[in-house]
Coordinates of C-alpha atoms in Angstrom, one line a residue:
X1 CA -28.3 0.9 -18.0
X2 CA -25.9 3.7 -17.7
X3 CA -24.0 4.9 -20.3
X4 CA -20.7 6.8 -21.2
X5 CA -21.3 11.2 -20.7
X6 CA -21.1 12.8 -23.9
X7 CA -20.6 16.3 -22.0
X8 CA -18.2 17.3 -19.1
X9 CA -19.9 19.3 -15.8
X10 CA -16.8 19.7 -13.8
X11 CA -19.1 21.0 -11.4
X12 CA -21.2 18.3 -11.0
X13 CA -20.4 15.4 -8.8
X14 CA -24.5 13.3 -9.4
X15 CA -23.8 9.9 -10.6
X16 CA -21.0 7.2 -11.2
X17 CA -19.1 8.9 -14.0
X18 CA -18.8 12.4 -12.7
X19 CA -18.1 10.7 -9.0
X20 CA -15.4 8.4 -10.7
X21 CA -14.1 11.9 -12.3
X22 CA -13.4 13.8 -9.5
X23 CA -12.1 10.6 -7.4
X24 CA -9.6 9.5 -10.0
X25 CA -8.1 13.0 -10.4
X26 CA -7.8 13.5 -6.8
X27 CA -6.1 10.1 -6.2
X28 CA -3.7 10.9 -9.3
X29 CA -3.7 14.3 -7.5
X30 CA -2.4 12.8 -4.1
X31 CA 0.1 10.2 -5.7
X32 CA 1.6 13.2 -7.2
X33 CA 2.3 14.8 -4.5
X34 CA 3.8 12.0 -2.7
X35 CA 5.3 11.1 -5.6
X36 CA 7.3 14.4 -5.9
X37 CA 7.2 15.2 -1.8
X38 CA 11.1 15.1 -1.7
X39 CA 11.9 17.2 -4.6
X40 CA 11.2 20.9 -2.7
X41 CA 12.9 19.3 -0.3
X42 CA 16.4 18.3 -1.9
X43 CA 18.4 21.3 -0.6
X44 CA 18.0 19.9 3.2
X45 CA 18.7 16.1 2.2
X46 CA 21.5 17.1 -0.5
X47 CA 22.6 19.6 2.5
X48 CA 22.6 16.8 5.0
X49 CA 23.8 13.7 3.0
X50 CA 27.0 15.7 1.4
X51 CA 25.3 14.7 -1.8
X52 CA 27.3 15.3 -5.3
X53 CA 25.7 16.3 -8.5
X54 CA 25.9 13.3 -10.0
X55 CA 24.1 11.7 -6.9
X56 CA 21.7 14.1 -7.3
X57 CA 21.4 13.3 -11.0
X58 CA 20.9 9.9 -9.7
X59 CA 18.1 10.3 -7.5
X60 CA 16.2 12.5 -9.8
X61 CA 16.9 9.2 -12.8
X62 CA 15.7 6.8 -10.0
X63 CA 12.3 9.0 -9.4
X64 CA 11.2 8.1 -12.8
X65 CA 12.7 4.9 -13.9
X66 CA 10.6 2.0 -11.9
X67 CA 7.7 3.7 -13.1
X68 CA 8.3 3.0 -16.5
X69 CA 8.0 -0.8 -16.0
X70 CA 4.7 0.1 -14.0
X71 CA 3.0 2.3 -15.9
X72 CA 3.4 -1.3 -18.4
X73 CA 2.0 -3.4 -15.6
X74 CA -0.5 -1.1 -14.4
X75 CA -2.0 -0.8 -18.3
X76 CA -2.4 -4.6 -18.3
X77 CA -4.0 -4.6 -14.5
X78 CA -6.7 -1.7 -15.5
X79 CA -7.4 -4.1 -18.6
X80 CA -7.9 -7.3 -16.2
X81 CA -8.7 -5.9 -12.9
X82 CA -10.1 -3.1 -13.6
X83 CA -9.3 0.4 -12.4
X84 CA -10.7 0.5 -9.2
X85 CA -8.8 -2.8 -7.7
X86 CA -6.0 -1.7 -9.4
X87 CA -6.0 1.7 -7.8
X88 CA -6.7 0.7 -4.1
X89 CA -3.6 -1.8 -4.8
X90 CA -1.3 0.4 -6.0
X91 CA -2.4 3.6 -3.3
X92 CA -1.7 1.0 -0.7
X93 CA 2.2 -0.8 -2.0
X94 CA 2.6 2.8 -3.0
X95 CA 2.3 4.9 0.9
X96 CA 4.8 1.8 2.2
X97 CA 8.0 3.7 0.9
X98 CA 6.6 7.2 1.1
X99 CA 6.1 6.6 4.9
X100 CA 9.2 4.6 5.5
X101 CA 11.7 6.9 3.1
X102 CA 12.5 8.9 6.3
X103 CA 14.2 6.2 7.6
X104 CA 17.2 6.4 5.0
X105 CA 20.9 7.8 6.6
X106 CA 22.4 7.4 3.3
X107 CA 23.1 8.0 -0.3
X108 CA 22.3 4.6 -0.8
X109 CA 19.3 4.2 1.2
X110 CA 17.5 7.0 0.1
X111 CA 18.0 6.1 -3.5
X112 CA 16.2 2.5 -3.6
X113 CA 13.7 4.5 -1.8
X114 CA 13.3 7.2 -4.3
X115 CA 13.3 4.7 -6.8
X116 CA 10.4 2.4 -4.9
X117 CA 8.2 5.5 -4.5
X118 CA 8.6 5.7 -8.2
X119 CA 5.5 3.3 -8.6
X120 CA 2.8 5.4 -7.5
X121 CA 3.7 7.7 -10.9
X122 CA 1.7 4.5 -12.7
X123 CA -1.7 6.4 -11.1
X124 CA -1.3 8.3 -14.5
X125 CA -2.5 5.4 -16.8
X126 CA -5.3 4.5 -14.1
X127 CA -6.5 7.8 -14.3
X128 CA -7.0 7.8 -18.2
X129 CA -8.0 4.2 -18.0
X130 CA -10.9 5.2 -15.8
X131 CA -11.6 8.4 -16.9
X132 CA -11.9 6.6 -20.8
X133 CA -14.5 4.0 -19.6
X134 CA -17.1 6.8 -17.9
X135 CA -17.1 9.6 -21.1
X136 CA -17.8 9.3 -24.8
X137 CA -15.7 9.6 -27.6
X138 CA -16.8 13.4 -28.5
X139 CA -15.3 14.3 -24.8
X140 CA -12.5 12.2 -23.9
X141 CA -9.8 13.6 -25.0
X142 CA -11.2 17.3 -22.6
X143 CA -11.7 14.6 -20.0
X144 CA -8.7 12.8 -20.2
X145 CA -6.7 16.1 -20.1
X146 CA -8.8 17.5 -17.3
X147 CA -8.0 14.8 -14.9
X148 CA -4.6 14.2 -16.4
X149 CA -3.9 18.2 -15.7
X150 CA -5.6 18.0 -12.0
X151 CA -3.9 14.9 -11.4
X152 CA -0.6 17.0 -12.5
X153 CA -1.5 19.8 -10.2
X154 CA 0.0 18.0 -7.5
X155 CA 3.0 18.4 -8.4
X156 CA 2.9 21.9 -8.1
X157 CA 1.0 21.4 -5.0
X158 CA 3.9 19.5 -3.5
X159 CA 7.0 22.2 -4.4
X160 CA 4.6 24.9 -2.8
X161 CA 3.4 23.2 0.3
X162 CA 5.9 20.7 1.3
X163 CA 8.7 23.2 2.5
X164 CA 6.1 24.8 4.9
X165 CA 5.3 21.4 6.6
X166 CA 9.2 21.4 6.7
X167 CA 9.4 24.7 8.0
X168 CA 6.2 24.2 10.8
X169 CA 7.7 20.7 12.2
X170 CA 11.1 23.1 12.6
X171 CA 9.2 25.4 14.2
X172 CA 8.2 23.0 16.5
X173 CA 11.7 22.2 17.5
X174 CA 12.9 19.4 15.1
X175 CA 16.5 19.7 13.2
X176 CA 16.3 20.2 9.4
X177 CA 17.3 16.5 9.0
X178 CA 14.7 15.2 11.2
X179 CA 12.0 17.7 9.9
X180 CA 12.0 16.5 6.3
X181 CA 11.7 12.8 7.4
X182 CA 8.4 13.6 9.6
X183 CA 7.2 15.7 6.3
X184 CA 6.9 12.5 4.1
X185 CA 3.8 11.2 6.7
X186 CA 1.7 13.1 5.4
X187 CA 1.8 12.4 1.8
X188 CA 1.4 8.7 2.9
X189 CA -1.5 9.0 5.2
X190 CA -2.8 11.1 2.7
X191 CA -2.7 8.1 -0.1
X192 CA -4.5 5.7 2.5
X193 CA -7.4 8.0 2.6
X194 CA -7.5 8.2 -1.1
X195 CA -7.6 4.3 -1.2
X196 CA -10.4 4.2 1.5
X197 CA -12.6 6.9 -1.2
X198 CA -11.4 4.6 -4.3
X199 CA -12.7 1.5 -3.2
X200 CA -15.7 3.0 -1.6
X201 CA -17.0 5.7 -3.2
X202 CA -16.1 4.9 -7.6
X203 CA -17.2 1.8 -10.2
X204 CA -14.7 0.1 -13.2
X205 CA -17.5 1.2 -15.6
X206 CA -20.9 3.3 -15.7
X207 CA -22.6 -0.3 -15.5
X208 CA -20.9 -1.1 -12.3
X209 CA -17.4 -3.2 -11.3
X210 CA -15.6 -5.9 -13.4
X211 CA -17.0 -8.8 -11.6
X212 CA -20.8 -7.4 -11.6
X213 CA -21.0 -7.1 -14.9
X214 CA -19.6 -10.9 -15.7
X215 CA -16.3 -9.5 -16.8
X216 CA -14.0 -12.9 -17.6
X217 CA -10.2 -13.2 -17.5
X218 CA -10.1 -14.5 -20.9
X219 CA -11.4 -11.5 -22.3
X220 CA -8.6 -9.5 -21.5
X221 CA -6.1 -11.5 -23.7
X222 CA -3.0 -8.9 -24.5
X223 CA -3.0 -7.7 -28.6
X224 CA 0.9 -7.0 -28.7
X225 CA 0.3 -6.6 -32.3
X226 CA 0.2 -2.6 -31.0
X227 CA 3.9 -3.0 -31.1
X228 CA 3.6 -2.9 -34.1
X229 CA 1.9 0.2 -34.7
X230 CA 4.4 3.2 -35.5
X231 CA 1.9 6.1 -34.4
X232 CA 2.0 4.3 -31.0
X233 CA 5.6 4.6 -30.9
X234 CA 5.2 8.2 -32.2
X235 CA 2.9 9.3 -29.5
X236 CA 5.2 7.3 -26.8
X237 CA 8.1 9.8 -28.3
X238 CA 6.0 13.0 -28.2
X239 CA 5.3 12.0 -24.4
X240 CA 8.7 11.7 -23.4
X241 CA 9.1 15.2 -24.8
X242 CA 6.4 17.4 -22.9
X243 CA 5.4 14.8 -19.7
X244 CA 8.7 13.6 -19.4
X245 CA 9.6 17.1 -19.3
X246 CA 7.6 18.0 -16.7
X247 CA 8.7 15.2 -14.2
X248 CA 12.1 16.5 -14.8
X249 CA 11.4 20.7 -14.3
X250 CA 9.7 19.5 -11.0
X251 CA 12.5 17.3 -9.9
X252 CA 15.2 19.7 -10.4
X253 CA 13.2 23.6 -10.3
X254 CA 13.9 23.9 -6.9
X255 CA 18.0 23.2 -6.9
X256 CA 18.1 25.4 -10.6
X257 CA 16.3 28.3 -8.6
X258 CA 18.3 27.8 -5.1
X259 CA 21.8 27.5 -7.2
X260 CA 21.1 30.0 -10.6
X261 CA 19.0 32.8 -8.9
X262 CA 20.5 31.9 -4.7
X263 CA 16.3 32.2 -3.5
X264 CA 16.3 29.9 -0.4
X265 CA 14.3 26.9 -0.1
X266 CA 10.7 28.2 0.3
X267 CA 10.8 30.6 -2.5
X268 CA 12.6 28.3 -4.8
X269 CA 9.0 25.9 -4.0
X270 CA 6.9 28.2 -4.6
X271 CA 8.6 29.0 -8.1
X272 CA 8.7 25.6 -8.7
X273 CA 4.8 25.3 -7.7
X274 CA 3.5 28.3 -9.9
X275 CA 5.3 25.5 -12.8
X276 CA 2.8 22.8 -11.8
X277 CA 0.0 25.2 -11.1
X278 CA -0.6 25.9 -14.9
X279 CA -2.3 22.4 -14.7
X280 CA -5.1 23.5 -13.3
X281 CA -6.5 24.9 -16.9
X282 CA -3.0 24.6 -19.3
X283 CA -3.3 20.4 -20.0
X284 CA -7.4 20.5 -19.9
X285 CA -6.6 23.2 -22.7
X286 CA -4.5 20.8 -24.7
X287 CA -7.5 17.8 -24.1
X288 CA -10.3 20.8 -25.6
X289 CA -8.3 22.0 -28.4
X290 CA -7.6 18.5 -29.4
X291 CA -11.2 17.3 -29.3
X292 CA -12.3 20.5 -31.1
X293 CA -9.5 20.0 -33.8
X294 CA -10.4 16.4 -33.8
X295 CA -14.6 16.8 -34.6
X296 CA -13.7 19.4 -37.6
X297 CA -10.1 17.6 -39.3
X298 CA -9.6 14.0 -37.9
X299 CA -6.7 12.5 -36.3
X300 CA -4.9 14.3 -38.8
X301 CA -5.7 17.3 -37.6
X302 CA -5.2 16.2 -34.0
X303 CA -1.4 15.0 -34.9
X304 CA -1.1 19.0 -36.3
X305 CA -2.5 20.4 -32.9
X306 CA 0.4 18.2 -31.2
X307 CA 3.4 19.5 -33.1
X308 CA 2.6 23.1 -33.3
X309 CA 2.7 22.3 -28.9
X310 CA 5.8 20.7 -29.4
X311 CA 7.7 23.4 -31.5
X312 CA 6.4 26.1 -29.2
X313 CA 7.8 24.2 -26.4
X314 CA 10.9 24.1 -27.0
X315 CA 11.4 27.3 -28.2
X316 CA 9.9 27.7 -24.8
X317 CA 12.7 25.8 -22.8
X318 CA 15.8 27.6 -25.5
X319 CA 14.4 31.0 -23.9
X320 CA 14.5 29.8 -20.3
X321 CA 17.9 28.5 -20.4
X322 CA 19.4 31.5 -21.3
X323 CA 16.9 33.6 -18.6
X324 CA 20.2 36.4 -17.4
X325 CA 17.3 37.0 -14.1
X326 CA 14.5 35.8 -12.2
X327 CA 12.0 37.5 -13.9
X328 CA 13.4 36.8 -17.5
X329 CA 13.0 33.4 -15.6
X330 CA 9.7 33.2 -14.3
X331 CA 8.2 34.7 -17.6
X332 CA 9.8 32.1 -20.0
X333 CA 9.3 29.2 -18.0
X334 CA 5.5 30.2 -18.3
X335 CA 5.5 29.8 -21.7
X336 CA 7.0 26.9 -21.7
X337 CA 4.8 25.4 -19.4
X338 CA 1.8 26.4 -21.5
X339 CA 2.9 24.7 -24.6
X340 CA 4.1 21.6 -22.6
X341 CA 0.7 21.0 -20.5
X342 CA -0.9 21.5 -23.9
X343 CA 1.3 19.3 -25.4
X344 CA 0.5 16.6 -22.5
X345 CA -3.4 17.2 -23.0
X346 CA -3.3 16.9 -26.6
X347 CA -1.4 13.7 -26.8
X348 CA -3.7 12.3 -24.4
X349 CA -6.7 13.4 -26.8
X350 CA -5.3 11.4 -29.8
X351 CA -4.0 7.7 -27.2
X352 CA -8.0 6.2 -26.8
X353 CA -8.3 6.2 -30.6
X354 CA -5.6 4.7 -31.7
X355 CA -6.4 1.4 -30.8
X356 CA -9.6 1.0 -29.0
X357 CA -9.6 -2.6 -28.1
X358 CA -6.5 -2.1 -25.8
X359 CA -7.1 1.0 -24.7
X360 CA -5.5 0.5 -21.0
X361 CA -2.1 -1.2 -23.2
X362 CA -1.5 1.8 -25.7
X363 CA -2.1 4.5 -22.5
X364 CA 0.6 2.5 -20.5
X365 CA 3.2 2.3 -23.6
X366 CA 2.8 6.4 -23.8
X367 CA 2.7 6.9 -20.1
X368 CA 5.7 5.0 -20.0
X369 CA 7.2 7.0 -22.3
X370 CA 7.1 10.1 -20.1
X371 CA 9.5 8.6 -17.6
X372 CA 11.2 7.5 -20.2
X373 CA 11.7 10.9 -21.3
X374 CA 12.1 12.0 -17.5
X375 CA 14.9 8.9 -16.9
X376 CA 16.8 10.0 -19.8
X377 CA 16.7 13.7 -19.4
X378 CA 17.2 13.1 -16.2
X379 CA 20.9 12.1 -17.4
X380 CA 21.7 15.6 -18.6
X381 CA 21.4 16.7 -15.2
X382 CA 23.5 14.4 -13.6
X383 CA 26.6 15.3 -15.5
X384 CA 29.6 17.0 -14.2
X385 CA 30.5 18.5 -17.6
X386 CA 26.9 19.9 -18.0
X387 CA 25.1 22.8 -16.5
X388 CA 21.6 22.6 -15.7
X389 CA 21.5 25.8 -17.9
X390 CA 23.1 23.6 -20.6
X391 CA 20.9 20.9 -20.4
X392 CA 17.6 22.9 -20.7
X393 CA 19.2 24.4 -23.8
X394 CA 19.7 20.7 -25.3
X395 CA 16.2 19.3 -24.4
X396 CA 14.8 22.5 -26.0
X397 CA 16.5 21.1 -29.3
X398 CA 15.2 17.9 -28.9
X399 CA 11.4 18.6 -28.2
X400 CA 11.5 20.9 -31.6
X401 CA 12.9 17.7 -33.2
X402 CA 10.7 15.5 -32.0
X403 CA 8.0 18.0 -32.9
X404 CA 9.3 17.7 -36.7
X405 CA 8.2 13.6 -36.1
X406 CA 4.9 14.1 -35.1
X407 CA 4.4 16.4 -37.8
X408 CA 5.1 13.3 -40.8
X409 CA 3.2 10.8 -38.7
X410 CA 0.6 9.8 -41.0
X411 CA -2.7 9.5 -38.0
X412 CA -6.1 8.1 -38.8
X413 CA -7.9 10.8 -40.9
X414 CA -11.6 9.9 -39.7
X415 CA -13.4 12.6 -37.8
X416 CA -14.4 11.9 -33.9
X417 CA -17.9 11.8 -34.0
X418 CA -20.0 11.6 -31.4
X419 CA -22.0 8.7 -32.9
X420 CA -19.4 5.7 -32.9
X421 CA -19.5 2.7 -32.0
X422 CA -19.6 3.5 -28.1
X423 CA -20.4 -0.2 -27.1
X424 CA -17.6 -1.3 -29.1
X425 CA -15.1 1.0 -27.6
X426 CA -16.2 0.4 -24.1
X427 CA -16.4 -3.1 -24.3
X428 CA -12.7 -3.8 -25.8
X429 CA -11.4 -1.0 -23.2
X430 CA -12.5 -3.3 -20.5

């Protein structure tokens, strides 16, 4: 019988958990990038459509808000599914409105399709569903943060890469208007693939898939008592403030660098991109420090980790708004990135112990709360009476309150030790 890793070899790829690593980061890697295709890309289409500001605000709310209501589904499909079905499903719905968004000729249009891509974003809470199920309790939380961060990485992948397939299919000949369409293929054939190596190549658990192991429906009865739970609701909060950060930066990074600092559309990606870059080590970071933190002081300590991220953060984002260059720019926006990957990682590393019987509910309520944070941020930027330079300054504010929450949120005091009940936590998770 296998049993849950109680160390991570991110070089390794020998048996179901370390296979099931690497494939869940790389799917949450791909639905990332599709996910976020169009945002390097939103000079051409705002260029091309006559789009306002407040349209654009739109988009970038639209982005972020169906994926609230499935990061809630997709929580409650990971519990009674299981990951695996759940991710070949959603990789499949998901490429439909990635492929066909190149089709839209208006504002309109292109909005319900930005807003139906949204859905993929709910690969988040399959990735940390999955990822929970194949490592002990000693080493989820670097786990969780690894893939989560990877998975992230795509974003940055996206700002960086997408405006050269733009610029190649131009090369070939295409207008700008038809050359962005054509770009969005490839993020969707790229997501079939990734459903092809899901459903062939990764298990729901070390012991094998839902239905060989004799997993039954009415095991997966919903405990909405979590609702209950404040620290829930606290970690939802902290998430809004550092993920749904993120989705924001890499929605609008491009357009603040093409209209603050005038760098055309390439350069402005690749900015954007060295943003989501920092995933590659900056979230995993979080995940460690967490899990450290968490072996020596408890949750307690764990809930510390979070708000010293948060607090350093937005200090972060107060010293890029008021950047006066690029380079004043750049260096800032580094920091902040840090803190908020860390941040990301280390709430991550505290979500699988809150509750442990519905661990796939509690990771969907906090993923959720990222794009909440994202939707309502995302509201800032849509305003014609607020700069984009304005807005950053605000959120900065916010995070360092919401930092001063965490911080009085009384978590569970018990030390993580590798010894607990491991049955019990897989079992319940499933």
């Amino acid at each position: 019988m296998e049993k849950q890793l109680t160390k991570l070899n991110i070089f390794s790829g020998k048996g179901v958990q370390m296979r099931t690593f690497h494939i869940t980061w790389l799917m949450f890697f791909v639905c990332f990038f599709g996910w976020f295709g169009l945002a390097p890309l939103m000079p051409t289409v705002r260029a091309e459509m006559g789009l306002t500001k407040g349209q654009v605000g739109n988009i970038i709310i639209a982005s972020v808000t169906a994926t609230i209501i499935a990061r809630l589904i997709i929580g409650k499909l990971c519990d009674t599914w299981g990951p695996r079905k759940t991710a070949v499903r959603l990789l499949l719905v998901g490429a439909i409105p990635v492929f066909l968004v190149g089709l839209a000729h208006s504002y309109i249009t292109f909005l319900l399709f930005r807003l139906a891509i949204g859905v993929i974003g709910a690969s988040f809470v399959i990735t940390q569903f999955h990822t929970s199920m194949m490592f002990a309790p000693n080493i989820k939380g670097t786990a969780n943060a690894v893939t989560g961060g990877w998975g992230n990485l795509g974003g940055g992948v996206t700002n960086m890469v997408m405006p050269l397939i733009f610029a190649a299919i131009v090369g070939f000949g295409y207008t700008p208007a038809e050359a962005w369409r054509y770009a969005m293929i490839v993020p969707g054939v790229m997501m079939l693939i990734m459903a092809f190596l899901y459903h062939r190549y990764t298990k729901d658990t070390p012991n094998g898939n839902y239905d060989e192991i004799g997993h039954k429906q009415q095991d997966t009865k919903t405990d909405w008592s979590v609702l209950s739970d404040w620290r829930i609701w606290a970690l939802m909060l902290a998430y809004a403030m550092c993920f749904g950060m993120e989705l924001t930066f890499d929605n609008v990074a491009a357009l603040h660098f093409v209209d603050t600092f005038h760098l055309n559309q390439s350069s402005a990606g690749f900015w954007a991109g060295v943003f989501g870059f920092m995933n590659i080590f900056a979230r995993a970071l979080g995940g460690i420090a967490s899990d450290k933190v968490g072996n020596k002081f408890g949750m307690r300590g764990k809930g510390l980790l979070l708000a010293a991220m948060l607090l350093l953060e937005g200090c972060g984002l107060i010293l890029f708004a008021q950047a006066g260059s690029l380079f004043m720019a750049i260096g800032s926006m580094l920091t902040f990135a840090l803190f908020l990957k860390m941040s990301n990682g280390a709430t991550y590393g505290i979500v699988p112990f809150v509750n442990t019987k519905n661990v796939g509910l509690v990771s969907g309520i906090v993923g959720a709360g990222g794009n909440l944070g994202g939707m309502l941020f995302g509201f800032l930027f849509k305003s014609d009476t607020i700069t984009y330079v304005e807005a950053f300054t605000y959120i900065g504010y916010i995070v360092i309150a919401v930092s001063v929450v965490i911080l009085i949120t009384r978590f569970q005091k018990q030390a993580v030790a590798v010894d607990a009940d491991l049955k019990e936590i897989a079992g319940s998770a499933i």
